[in-house]
mmCIF file of C-alpha atoms in Angstrom:
data_model
loop_
_atom_site.group_PDB
_atom_site.id
_atom_site.type_symbol
_atom_site.label_atom_id
_atom_site.label_comp_id
_atom_site.label_asym_id
_atom_site.label_seq_id
_atom_site.Cartn_x
_atom_site.Cartn_y
_atom_site.Cartn_z
ATOM 1 C CA MET A 1 214.448 91.306 29.181
ATOM 2 C CA ASN A 2 215.374 94.682 27.799
ATOM 3 C CA TYR A 3 217.156 97.743 29.766
ATOM 4 C CA GLU A 4 217.743 101.364 29.037
ATOM 5 C CA VAL A 5 221.082 102.451 29.700
ATOM 6 C CA GLN A 6 222.322 106.294 30.227
ATOM 7 C CA VAL A 7 225.653 107.977 31.279
ATOM 8 C CA LEU A 8 226.708 110.083 33.731
ATOM 9 C CA LYS A 9 230.109 111.689 33.872
ATOM 10 C CA MET A 10 232.274 111.348 36.948
ATOM 11 C CA GLY A 11 235.316 113.676 35.570
ATOM 12 C CA GLN A 12 237.677 113.635 32.876
ATOM 13 C CA CYS A 13 241.702 113.954 32.475
ATOM 14 C CA GLN A 14 244.081 113.798 29.828
ATOM 15 C CA VAL A 15 246.792 111.352 28.865
ATOM 16 C CA PRO A 16 249.519 111.198 26.360
ATOM 17 C CA GLY A 17 248.054 109.420 23.054
ATOM 18 C CA PRO A 18 250.144 106.265 23.358
ATOM 19 C CA GLU A 19 248.072 105.380 26.299
ATOM 20 C CA VAL A 20 245.121 105.206 24.462
ATOM 21 C CA TYR A 21 246.546 103.882 21.069
ATOM 22 C CA TRP A 22 249.501 101.205 21.166
ATOM 23 C CA MET A 23 252.898 102.816 19.196
ATOM 24 C CA SER A 24 250.735 105.608 18.004
ATOM 25 C CA HIS A 25 249.432 109.207 18.507
ATOM 26 C CA TRP A 26 252.869 110.437 20.000
ATOM 27 C CA ASP A 27 252.253 113.775 19.435
ATOM 28 C CA THR A 28 248.730 114.346 20.707
ATOM 29 C CA TRP A 29 247.069 114.089 24.136
ATOM 30 C CA GLU A 30 243.851 112.331 24.375
ATOM 31 C CA THR A 31 240.677 113.561 26.688
ATOM 32 C CA LEU A 32 239.148 110.855 28.720
ATOM 33 C CA HIS A 33 235.755 110.997 30.485
ATOM 34 C CA PHE A 34 234.985 108.805 32.994
ATOM 35 C CA TRP A 35 231.575 107.104 32.886
ATOM 36 C CA MET A 36 229.189 106.085 35.204
ATOM 37 C CA VAL A 37 226.646 103.646 33.181
ATOM 38 C CA VAL A 38 223.413 103.600 34.871
ATOM 39 C CA ILE A 39 221.086 100.539 33.406
ATOM 40 C CA ARG A 40 217.378 100.479 34.185
ATOM 41 C CA GLY A 41 214.729 97.653 33.683
ATOM 42 C CA GLY A 42 212.975 94.677 35.269
ATOM 43 C CA GLY A 43 212.483 97.151 38.228
ATOM 44 C CA LYS A 44 216.364 97.416 38.981
ATOM 45 C CA ASN A 45 218.471 100.207 39.182
ATOM 46 C CA ILE A 46 221.890 99.041 38.256
ATOM 47 C CA ILE A 47 225.336 100.977 37.512
ATOM 48 C CA ILE A 48 228.785 100.226 35.856
ATOM 49 C CA ASN A 49 231.504 102.021 38.044
ATOM 50 C CA THR A 50 231.091 104.526 41.028
ATOM 51 C CA GLY A 51 233.492 107.485 39.884
ATOM 52 C CA PRO A 52 236.832 108.513 41.829
ATOM 53 C CA PRO A 53 237.038 109.010 45.493
ATOM 54 C CA ALA A 54 236.098 112.055 47.012
ATOM 55 C CA ASP A 55 240.009 113.068 47.746
ATOM 56 C CA LEU A 56 241.522 113.191 44.163
ATOM 57 C CA GLY A 57 244.667 114.119 45.535
ATOM 58 C CA PRO A 58 246.528 111.212 46.220
ATOM 59 C CA LEU A 59 245.328 109.990 42.892
ATOM 60 C CA ASN A 60 246.419 112.827 40.765
ATOM 61 C CA GLU A 61 249.831 113.062 42.578
ATOM 62 C CA ALA A 62 250.475 109.715 41.420
ATOM 63 C CA TRP A 63 249.514 110.288 37.720
ATOM 64 C CA LYS A 64 251.577 113.563 38.047
ATOM 65 C CA ALA A 65 254.501 111.581 39.005
ATOM 66 C CA ALA A 66 253.769 108.618 36.490
ATOM 67 C CA ILE A 67 252.810 110.632 33.476
ATOM 68 C CA ASP A 68 253.010 114.117 33.517
ATOM 69 C CA GLU A 69 251.639 117.486 35.362
ATOM 70 C CA ARG A 70 249.027 117.274 32.861
ATOM 71 C CA SER A 71 247.387 114.345 33.705
ATOM 72 C CA GLN A 72 245.200 115.295 36.466
ATOM 73 C CA MET A 73 241.653 114.345 37.103
ATOM 74 C CA VAL A 74 239.276 117.167 37.064
ATOM 75 C CA ARG A 75 235.922 116.570 38.673
ATOM 76 C CA GLN A 76 233.052 119.581 39.162
ATOM 77 C CA ASP A 77 230.427 118.891 42.094
ATOM 78 C CA ALA A 78 227.704 118.120 39.880
ATOM 79 C CA GLU A 79 229.981 115.116 38.557
ATOM 80 C CA ARG A 80 229.906 113.720 41.976
ATOM 81 C CA PRO A 81 227.902 110.410 42.432
ATOM 82 C CA ASP A 82 225.019 111.876 44.393
ATOM 83 C CA ALA A 83 224.740 114.664 42.658
ATOM 84 C CA ALA A 84 224.850 113.031 39.318
ATOM 85 C CA LEU A 85 222.409 110.502 40.092
ATOM 86 C CA ALA A 86 219.932 113.155 41.473
ATOM 87 C CA ARG A 87 219.917 114.631 38.017
ATOM 88 C CA ILE A 88 218.109 111.696 36.844
ATOM 89 C CA GLY A 89 216.040 110.937 39.931
ATOM 90 C CA LEU A 90 217.932 108.290 41.837
ATOM 91 C CA LYS A 91 219.424 108.242 44.869
ATOM 92 C CA PRO A 92 222.888 105.923 45.808
ATOM 93 C CA SER A 93 220.406 103.923 48.173
ATOM 94 C CA GLN A 94 217.931 103.134 45.247
ATOM 95 C CA ILE A 95 220.681 101.181 43.341
ATOM 96 C CA ASP A 96 219.965 97.328 43.226
ATOM 97 C CA MET A 97 223.701 96.347 41.557
ATOM 98 C CA VAL A 98 227.197 97.911 41.054
ATOM 99 C CA LEU A 99 229.111 96.479 38.218
ATOM 100 C CA ILE A 100 232.723 97.104 38.442
ATOM 101 C CA THR A 101 235.477 97.399 35.844
ATOM 102 C CA PRO A 102 238.340 97.545 37.051
ATOM 103 C CA LEU A 103 239.571 97.204 40.432
ATOM 104 C CA GLN A 104 241.085 101.012 39.930
ATOM 105 C CA ALA A 105 240.252 103.849 42.627
ATOM 106 C CA TYR A 106 238.504 105.848 39.680
ATOM 107 C CA ALA A 107 235.981 103.060 39.024
ATOM 108 C CA THR A 108 235.918 101.721 42.865
ATOM 109 C CA GLY A 109 236.113 105.007 44.834
ATOM 110 C CA ASN A 110 232.335 105.209 46.101
ATOM 111 C CA ILE A 111 231.438 101.694 46.081
ATOM 112 C CA HIS A 112 230.622 102.178 49.738
ATOM 113 C CA MET A 113 227.991 104.907 49.212
ATOM 114 C CA PHE A 114 225.614 102.124 47.833
ATOM 115 C CA THR A 115 224.711 100.385 50.956
ATOM 116 C CA ASN A 116 221.739 98.743 49.452
ATOM 117 C CA ALA A 117 223.518 97.239 46.353
ATOM 118 C CA GLU A 118 225.097 93.772 45.613
ATOM 119 C CA ILE A 119 228.922 94.622 44.331
ATOM 120 C CA CYS A 120 229.640 92.373 41.247
ATOM 121 C CA LEU A 121 233.400 92.483 40.072
ATOM 122 C CA SER A 122 235.874 89.756 38.436
ATOM 123 C CA LYS A 123 236.824 87.105 40.467
ATOM 124 C CA ARG A 124 240.091 86.374 38.859
ATOM 125 C CA GLY A 125 241.066 90.530 39.119
ATOM 126 C CA TRP A 126 239.688 90.326 42.743
ATOM 127 C CA ILE A 127 242.625 87.594 43.235
ATOM 128 C CA GLU A 128 245.127 88.958 40.655
ATOM 129 C CA ASP A 129 244.784 92.419 41.245
ATOM 130 C CA PHE A 130 244.361 92.248 44.927
ATOM 131 C CA HIS A 131 244.756 89.356 46.888
ATOM 132 C CA ALA A 132 247.884 87.539 45.071
ATOM 133 C CA PRO A 133 248.966 89.225 42.075
ATOM 134 C CA LYS A 134 251.383 87.264 40.043
ATOM 135 C CA TYR A 135 253.943 90.352 39.654
ATOM 136 C CA HIS A 136 254.689 93.534 41.060
ATOM 137 C CA MET A 137 251.676 96.220 40.763
ATOM 138 C CA HIS A 138 253.058 99.459 39.491
ATOM 139 C CA ILE A 139 249.751 101.074 41.156
ATOM 140 C CA PRO A 140 249.414 101.188 45.162
ATOM 141 C CA ARG A 141 246.764 98.878 46.607
ATOM 142 C CA LYS A 142 245.218 102.283 47.924
ATOM 143 C CA LEU A 143 244.720 103.232 44.547
ATOM 144 C CA ARG A 144 243.065 100.403 43.118
ATOM 145 C CA ILE A 145 240.944 99.773 46.259
ATOM 146 C CA PRO A 146 240.969 102.791 49.003
ATOM 147 C CA ASP A 147 240.812 102.018 52.307
ATOM 148 C CA ASP A 148 237.329 103.030 52.976
ATOM 149 C CA VAL A 149 236.229 100.626 50.368
ATOM 150 C CA LEU A 150 238.485 97.726 51.218
ATOM 151 C CA HIS A 151 237.006 97.810 54.654
ATOM 152 C CA TYR A 152 233.203 98.082 53.327
ATOM 153 C CA LEU A 153 233.706 95.344 51.065
ATOM 154 C CA VAL A 154 235.728 92.813 53.838
ATOM 155 C CA VAL A 155 234.453 93.996 57.000
ATOM 156 C CA THR A 156 230.996 95.706 56.704
ATOM 157 C CA ALA A 157 229.139 94.404 53.818
ATOM 158 C CA PRO A 158 231.112 91.073 52.864
ATOM 159 C CA ASP A 159 227.719 89.679 51.947
ATOM 160 C CA ARG A 160 227.181 92.078 49.629
ATOM 161 C CA LEU A 161 230.465 91.334 47.523
ATOM 162 C CA ARG A 162 229.815 88.843 44.331
ATOM 163 C CA LEU A 163 232.552 87.551 42.349
ATOM 164 C CA LEU A 164 232.009 86.955 39.013
ATOM 165 C CA GLU A 165 233.514 84.089 37.043
ATOM 166 C CA ASP A 166 234.897 84.544 33.585
ATOM 167 C CA GLU A 167 231.630 84.005 31.874
ATOM 168 C CA GLU A 168 228.443 84.544 34.096
ATOM 169 C CA GLU A 169 224.918 85.696 33.609
ATOM 170 C CA VAL A 170 224.310 88.468 36.179
ATOM 171 C CA LEU A 171 220.846 89.229 35.745
ATOM 172 C CA PRO A 172 218.356 87.948 32.952
ATOM 173 C CA GLY A 173 219.556 90.257 29.720
ATOM 174 C CA ILE A 174 222.949 91.048 31.383
ATOM 175 C CA ARG A 175 226.210 89.174 31.146
ATOM 176 C CA ALA A 176 229.678 89.574 31.961
ATOM 177 C CA PHE A 177 232.829 87.907 30.471
ATOM 178 C CA TRP A 178 236.597 88.463 31.560
ATOM 179 C CA THR A 179 238.607 90.619 28.959
ATOM 180 C CA GLY A 180 242.053 91.181 30.594
ATOM 181 C CA VAL A 181 243.703 93.297 28.658
ATOM 182 C CA HIS A 182 243.940 96.663 30.617
ATOM 183 C CA HIS A 183 244.135 95.107 34.099
ATOM 184 C CA ARG A 184 243.581 91.674 35.529
ATOM 185 C CA SER A 185 239.981 92.554 36.777
ATOM 186 C CA SER A 186 238.852 94.127 33.458
ATOM 187 C CA MET A 187 235.610 93.056 32.226
ATOM 188 C CA ALA A 188 232.880 93.297 29.576
ATOM 189 C CA TYR A 189 229.660 94.051 30.547
ATOM 190 C CA VAL A 190 226.837 92.804 27.831
ATOM 191 C CA ILE A 191 223.410 94.678 27.916
ATOM 192 C CA ASP A 192 220.128 93.906 26.329
ATOM 193 C CA THR A 193 218.352 96.732 25.002
ATOM 194 C CA PRO A 194 216.009 97.632 22.722
ATOM 195 C CA LYS A 195 218.577 98.377 20.132
ATOM 196 C CA GLY A 196 220.689 95.174 20.948
ATOM 197 C CA LYS A 197 223.600 94.087 22.535
ATOM 198 C CA LEU A 198 225.153 96.932 24.322
ATOM 199 C CA LEU A 199 228.949 96.385 25.694
ATOM 200 C CA ALA A 200 230.769 98.517 28.098
ATOM 201 C CA SER A 201 234.240 97.870 29.035
ATOM 202 C CA ASP A 202 237.796 99.616 30.007
ATOM 203 C CA SER A 203 239.559 97.183 27.733
ATOM 204 C CA PHE A 204 238.956 99.700 24.946
ATOM 205 C CA PHE A 205 239.180 103.313 26.072
ATOM 206 C CA LYS A 206 237.807 104.939 22.768
ATOM 207 C CA TYR A 207 235.865 103.798 20.094
ATOM 208 C CA GLY A 208 239.011 103.792 17.613
ATOM 209 C CA ASN A 209 240.628 101.124 19.771
ATOM 210 C CA VAL A 210 237.740 98.510 18.514
ATOM 211 C CA GLU A 211 236.430 99.934 15.232
ATOM 212 C CA LYS A 212 239.675 100.672 13.830
ATOM 213 C CA ASP A 213 241.485 97.779 15.371
ATOM 214 C CA ILE A 214 244.293 100.063 17.160
ATOM 215 C CA PRO A 215 245.282 97.995 20.299
ATOM 216 C CA LEU A 216 244.793 99.873 23.603
ATOM 217 C CA GLY A 217 248.014 101.571 24.855
ATOM 218 C CA ILE A 218 248.203 100.957 28.321
ATOM 219 C CA MET A 219 247.810 97.497 28.266
ATOM 220 C CA GLU A 220 248.943 94.329 29.817
ATOM 221 C CA SER A 221 248.455 91.796 26.960
ATOM 222 C CA LEU A 222 248.463 92.390 23.305
ATOM 223 C CA GLU A 223 247.391 88.672 22.862
ATOM 224 C CA GLU A 224 244.509 89.275 25.350
ATOM 225 C CA CYS A 225 243.468 92.468 23.274
ATOM 226 C CA MET A 226 243.559 91.036 19.978
ATOM 227 C CA ARG A 227 241.100 88.400 21.165
ATOM 228 C CA ALA A 228 238.903 90.690 23.254
ATOM 229 C CA TYR A 229 238.422 93.446 20.572
ATOM 230 C CA ALA A 230 237.533 90.264 17.992
ATOM 231 C CA ARG A 231 234.871 88.951 20.495
ATOM 232 C CA ILE A 232 233.500 92.479 21.087
ATOM 233 C CA ARG A 233 233.528 93.248 17.391
ATOM 234 C CA LYS A 234 231.270 89.679 17.086
ATOM 235 C CA GLU A 235 229.022 90.309 19.697
ATOM 236 C CA ALA A 236 228.397 93.899 20.415
ATOM 237 C CA ASP A 237 225.819 95.887 18.326
ATOM 238 C CA VAL A 238 226.630 98.813 20.277
ATOM 239 C CA LEU A 239 229.941 99.871 21.780
ATOM 240 C CA LEU A 240 230.478 101.797 24.943
ATOM 241 C CA PRO A 241 233.793 102.670 25.880
ATOM 242 C CA LEU A 242 234.189 103.691 29.239
ATOM 243 C CA TYR A 243 236.481 106.918 28.738
ATOM 244 C CA ASP A 244 235.617 108.231 25.375
ATOM 245 C CA PRO A 245 233.921 111.779 25.059
ATOM 246 C CA LEU A 246 231.860 110.678 22.318
ATOM 247 C CA VAL A 247 229.455 108.309 24.165
ATOM 248 C CA PRO A 248 226.350 110.281 25.008
ATOM 249 C CA GLU A 249 226.612 111.398 21.251
ATOM 250 C CA ARG A 250 226.928 107.771 20.048
ATOM 251 C CA LEU A 251 224.725 106.170 22.186
ATOM 252 C CA ALA A 252 222.064 109.077 21.593
ATOM 253 C CA GLY A 253 218.554 107.542 20.392
ATOM 254 C CA LYS A 254 220.161 104.151 20.471
ATOM 255 C CA THR A 255 219.490 102.997 24.328
ATOM 256 C CA GLY A 256 216.941 105.161 25.472
ATOM 257 C CA GLY A 257 219.374 107.027 27.320
ATOM 258 C CA GLY A 258 222.664 109.052 26.381
ATOM 259 C CA ARG A 259 223.518 111.853 28.992
ATOM 260 C CA PRO A 260 220.904 113.848 30.885
#
């Protein structure tokens, strides 16, 4: 089964260079674009990540305090999930499956909008990033899983939550494996496309992380990073870093998508 893939922008921000490139780029700021990945094929509409919450205030306050006043999520009205999906002829109610990586509000913030979708995320991450962290989490739970999203997942629609093993086939032609690196809930999703295997993950923010073998700056394990990047280079024909502004340009003509 081959799928078509395209991306929709959910917002953007700037971060200090060392957050993207470990122990380097000290004097630069890096722009990040937060992509929703839309996957279509086999009669299914699937997305990776749902974009940040409707209210960006708490997220931006936390980022300002932790990083810098310059590090603020900016989002246009056209970048809200319903508006962005409408441009490609889809409604949230038409999404059959939502794949999440990682458990952070900029990825989970609109899960409850997709009322007909199965919600897939890392079982390990559900435990270690939420239920039973192994160490103090520097990001508050509400900025990982907002209250309305948590209520939806555990009270309103718990039967729609699917916890993925570290290696699992999601659908024919789509498989997932746990990467770690960025968060305990970070995954790679590998999608069969007409141009080969496309791999999307938050374990690398930009193409340079994998292609130039520069570890992610904001990571939890260098060992996991080296292991994940070696596997990604071996398995992926097409890379899709979930925050790189170059993604639409690099995807053009490769996956039947890019950005509308």
